[in-house]
Short mmCIF file of C-alpha atoms in Angstrom, two decimals:
data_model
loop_
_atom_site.label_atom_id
_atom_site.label_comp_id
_atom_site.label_asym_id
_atom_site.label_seq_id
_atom_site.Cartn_x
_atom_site.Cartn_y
_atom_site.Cartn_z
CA UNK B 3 -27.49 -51.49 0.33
CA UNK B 4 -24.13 -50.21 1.33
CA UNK B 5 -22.53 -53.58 0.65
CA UNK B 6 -23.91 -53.47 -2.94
CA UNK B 7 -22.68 -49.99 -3.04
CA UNK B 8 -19.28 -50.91 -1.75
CA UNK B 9 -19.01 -54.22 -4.27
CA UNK B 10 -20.58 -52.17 -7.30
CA UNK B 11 -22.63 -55.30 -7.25
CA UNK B 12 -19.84 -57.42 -8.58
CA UNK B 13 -20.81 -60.94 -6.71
CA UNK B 14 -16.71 -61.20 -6.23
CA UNK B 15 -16.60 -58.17 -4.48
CA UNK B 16 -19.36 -58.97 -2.31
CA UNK B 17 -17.74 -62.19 -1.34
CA UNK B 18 -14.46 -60.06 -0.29
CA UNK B 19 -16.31 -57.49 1.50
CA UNK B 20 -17.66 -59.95 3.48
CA UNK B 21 -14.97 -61.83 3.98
CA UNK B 22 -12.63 -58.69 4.90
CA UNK B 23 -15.35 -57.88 8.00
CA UNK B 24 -15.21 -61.51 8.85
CA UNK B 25 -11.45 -61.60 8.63
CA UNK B 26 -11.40 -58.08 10.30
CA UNK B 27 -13.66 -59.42 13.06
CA UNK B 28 -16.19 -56.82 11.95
CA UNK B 29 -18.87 -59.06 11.03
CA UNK B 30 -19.50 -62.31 12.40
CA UNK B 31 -22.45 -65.00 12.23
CA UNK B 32 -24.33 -65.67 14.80
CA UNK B 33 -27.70 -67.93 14.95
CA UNK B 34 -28.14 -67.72 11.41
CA UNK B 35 -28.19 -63.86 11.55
CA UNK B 36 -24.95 -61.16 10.62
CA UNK B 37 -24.04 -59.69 13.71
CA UNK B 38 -21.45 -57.10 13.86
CA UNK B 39 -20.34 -55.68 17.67
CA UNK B 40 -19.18 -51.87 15.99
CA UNK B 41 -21.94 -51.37 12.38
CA UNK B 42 -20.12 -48.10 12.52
CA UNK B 43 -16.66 -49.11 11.84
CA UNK B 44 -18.17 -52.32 9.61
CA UNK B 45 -19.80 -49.54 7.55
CA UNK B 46 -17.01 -47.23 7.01
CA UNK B 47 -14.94 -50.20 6.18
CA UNK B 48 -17.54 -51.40 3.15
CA UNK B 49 -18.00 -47.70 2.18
CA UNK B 50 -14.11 -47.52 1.70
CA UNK B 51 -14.30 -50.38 -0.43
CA UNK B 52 -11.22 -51.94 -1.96
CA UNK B 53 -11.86 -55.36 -0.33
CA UNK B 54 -10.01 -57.61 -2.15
CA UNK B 55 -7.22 -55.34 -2.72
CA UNK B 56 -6.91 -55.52 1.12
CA UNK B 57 -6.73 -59.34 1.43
CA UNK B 58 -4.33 -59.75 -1.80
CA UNK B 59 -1.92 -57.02 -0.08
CA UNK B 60 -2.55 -58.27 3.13
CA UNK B 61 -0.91 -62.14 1.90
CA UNK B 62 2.31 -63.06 4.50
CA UNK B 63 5.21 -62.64 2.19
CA UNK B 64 5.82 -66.51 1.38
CA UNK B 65 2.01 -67.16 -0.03
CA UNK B 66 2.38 -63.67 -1.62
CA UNK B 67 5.26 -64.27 -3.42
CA UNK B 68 3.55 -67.59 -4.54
CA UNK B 69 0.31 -65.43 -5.48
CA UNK B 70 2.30 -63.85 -7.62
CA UNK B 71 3.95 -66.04 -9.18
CA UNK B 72 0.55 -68.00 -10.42
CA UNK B 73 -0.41 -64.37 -11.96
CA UNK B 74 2.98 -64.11 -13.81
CA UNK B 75 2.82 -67.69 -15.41
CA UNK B 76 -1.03 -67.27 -16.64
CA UNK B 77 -1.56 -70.84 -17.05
CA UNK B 78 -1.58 -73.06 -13.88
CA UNK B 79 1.54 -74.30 -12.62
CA UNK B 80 2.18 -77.55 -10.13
CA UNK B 81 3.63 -76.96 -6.79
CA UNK B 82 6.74 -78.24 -8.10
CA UNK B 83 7.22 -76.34 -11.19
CA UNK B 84 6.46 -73.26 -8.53
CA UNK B 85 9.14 -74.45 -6.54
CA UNK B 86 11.70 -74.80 -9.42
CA UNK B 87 10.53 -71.14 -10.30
CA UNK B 88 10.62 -69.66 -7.32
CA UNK B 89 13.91 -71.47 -6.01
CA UNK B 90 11.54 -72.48 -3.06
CA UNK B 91 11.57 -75.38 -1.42
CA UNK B 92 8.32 -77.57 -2.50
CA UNK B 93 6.78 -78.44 1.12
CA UNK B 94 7.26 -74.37 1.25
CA UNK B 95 5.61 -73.96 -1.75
CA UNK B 96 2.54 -76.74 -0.75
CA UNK B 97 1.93 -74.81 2.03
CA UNK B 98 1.54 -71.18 0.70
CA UNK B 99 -0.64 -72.82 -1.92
CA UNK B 100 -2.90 -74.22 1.41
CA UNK B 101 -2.77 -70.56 2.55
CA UNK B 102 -3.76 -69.16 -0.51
CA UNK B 103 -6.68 -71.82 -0.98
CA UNK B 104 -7.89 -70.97 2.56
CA UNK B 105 -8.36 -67.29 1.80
CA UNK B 106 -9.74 -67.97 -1.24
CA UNK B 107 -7.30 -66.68 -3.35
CA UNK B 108 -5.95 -69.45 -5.21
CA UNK B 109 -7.42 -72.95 -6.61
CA UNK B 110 -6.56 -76.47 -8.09
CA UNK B 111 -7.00 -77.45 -11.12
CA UNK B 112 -5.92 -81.09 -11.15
CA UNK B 113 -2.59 -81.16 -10.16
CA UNK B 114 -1.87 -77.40 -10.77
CA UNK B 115 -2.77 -74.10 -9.30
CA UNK B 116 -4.19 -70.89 -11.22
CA UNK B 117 -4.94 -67.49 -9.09
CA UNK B 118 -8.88 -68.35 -7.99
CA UNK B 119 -10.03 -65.51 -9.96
CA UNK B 120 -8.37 -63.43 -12.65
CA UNK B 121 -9.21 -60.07 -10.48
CA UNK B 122 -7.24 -61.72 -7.80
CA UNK B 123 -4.46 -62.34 -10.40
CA UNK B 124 -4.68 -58.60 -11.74
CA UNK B 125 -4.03 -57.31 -8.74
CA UNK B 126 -1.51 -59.61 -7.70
CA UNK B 127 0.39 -58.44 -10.75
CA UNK B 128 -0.80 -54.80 -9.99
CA UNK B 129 0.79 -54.68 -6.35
CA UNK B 130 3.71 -57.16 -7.37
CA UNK B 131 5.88 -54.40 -5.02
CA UNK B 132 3.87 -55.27 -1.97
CA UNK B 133 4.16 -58.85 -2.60
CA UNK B 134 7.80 -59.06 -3.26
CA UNK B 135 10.26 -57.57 -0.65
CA UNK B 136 13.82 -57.76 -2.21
CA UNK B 137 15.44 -57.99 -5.36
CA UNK B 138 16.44 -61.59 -4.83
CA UNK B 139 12.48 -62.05 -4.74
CA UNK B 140 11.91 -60.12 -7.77
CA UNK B 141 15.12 -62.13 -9.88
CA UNK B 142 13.31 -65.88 -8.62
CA UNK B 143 9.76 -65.01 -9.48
CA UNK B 144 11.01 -63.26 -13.17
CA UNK B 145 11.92 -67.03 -13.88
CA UNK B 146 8.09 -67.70 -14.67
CA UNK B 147 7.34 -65.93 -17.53
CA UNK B 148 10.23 -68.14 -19.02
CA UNK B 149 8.15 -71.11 -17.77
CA UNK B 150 5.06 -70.22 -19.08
CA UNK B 151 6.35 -69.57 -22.93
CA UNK B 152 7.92 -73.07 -22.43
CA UNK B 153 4.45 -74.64 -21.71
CA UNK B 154 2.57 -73.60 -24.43
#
């Protein structure tokens, strides 16, 4: 009940509750059967909700400013159209995009990349100034909108 309550019932938001207590080491699984060593702290962590804002914010910068980036553009982008973008270097760029992919928070699509959901990419663009930590960040990953027009 309090995970439906925390998720709104939004199957997304289920998924990153769960995945913020397993990340969190809140929750784990353990013959089959969720098994958490504190239920107090693993309930007042799904009662605060905000989930997957937690595990976009909590991106290390170089994946975030990727994250980002794949918001911005709106259309999926290859690693190295990412890395012209971004002024990144591609095996950089191929490796925040493994990152992202691990945590669920970006996917291929053929060659290309999109944000793996567009809540993910909303609040990418929504907490841009956590994701971004100088200006020289902010001037690269501008570049994309540019890109994007030019795809269409």
């Amino acid at each position: 009940d309090r995970l439906v309550q925390a998720s709104a019932g939004s199957p997304l938001l289920v998924l990153e509750s769960l995945q913020l207590a397993l990340d969190g080491g809140l929750l784990a699984l353990r013959d089959n059967c969720w098994w958490s060593e504190d239920p107090d702290q693993l309930f007042a962590t799904l009662a605060a909700g905000q989930a997957l804002r937690h595990r976009v914010t909590g991106v290390p910068p170089e994946p975030g400013r990727i994250l980002l980036s794949l918001a911005l553009a709106g259309t999926p982008l290859t690693p190295d159209e990412l890395a012209r973008a971004t002024h990144r270097g591609s095996d950089g760029v191929r490796a925040g995009l493994i990152v992202l992919e691990h945590r669920g928070l970006a996917e291929r699509v053929g060659d290309a990349w999109l944000p793996a959901h567009d809540e993910i990419a909303a609040l990418a663009l929504e907490r841009g100034d956590v994701l971004l930590h100088d200006d020289a960040d902010f001037d690269a990953i501008a570049k994309v909108r540019p890109l994007r027009s030019m795809r269409r």
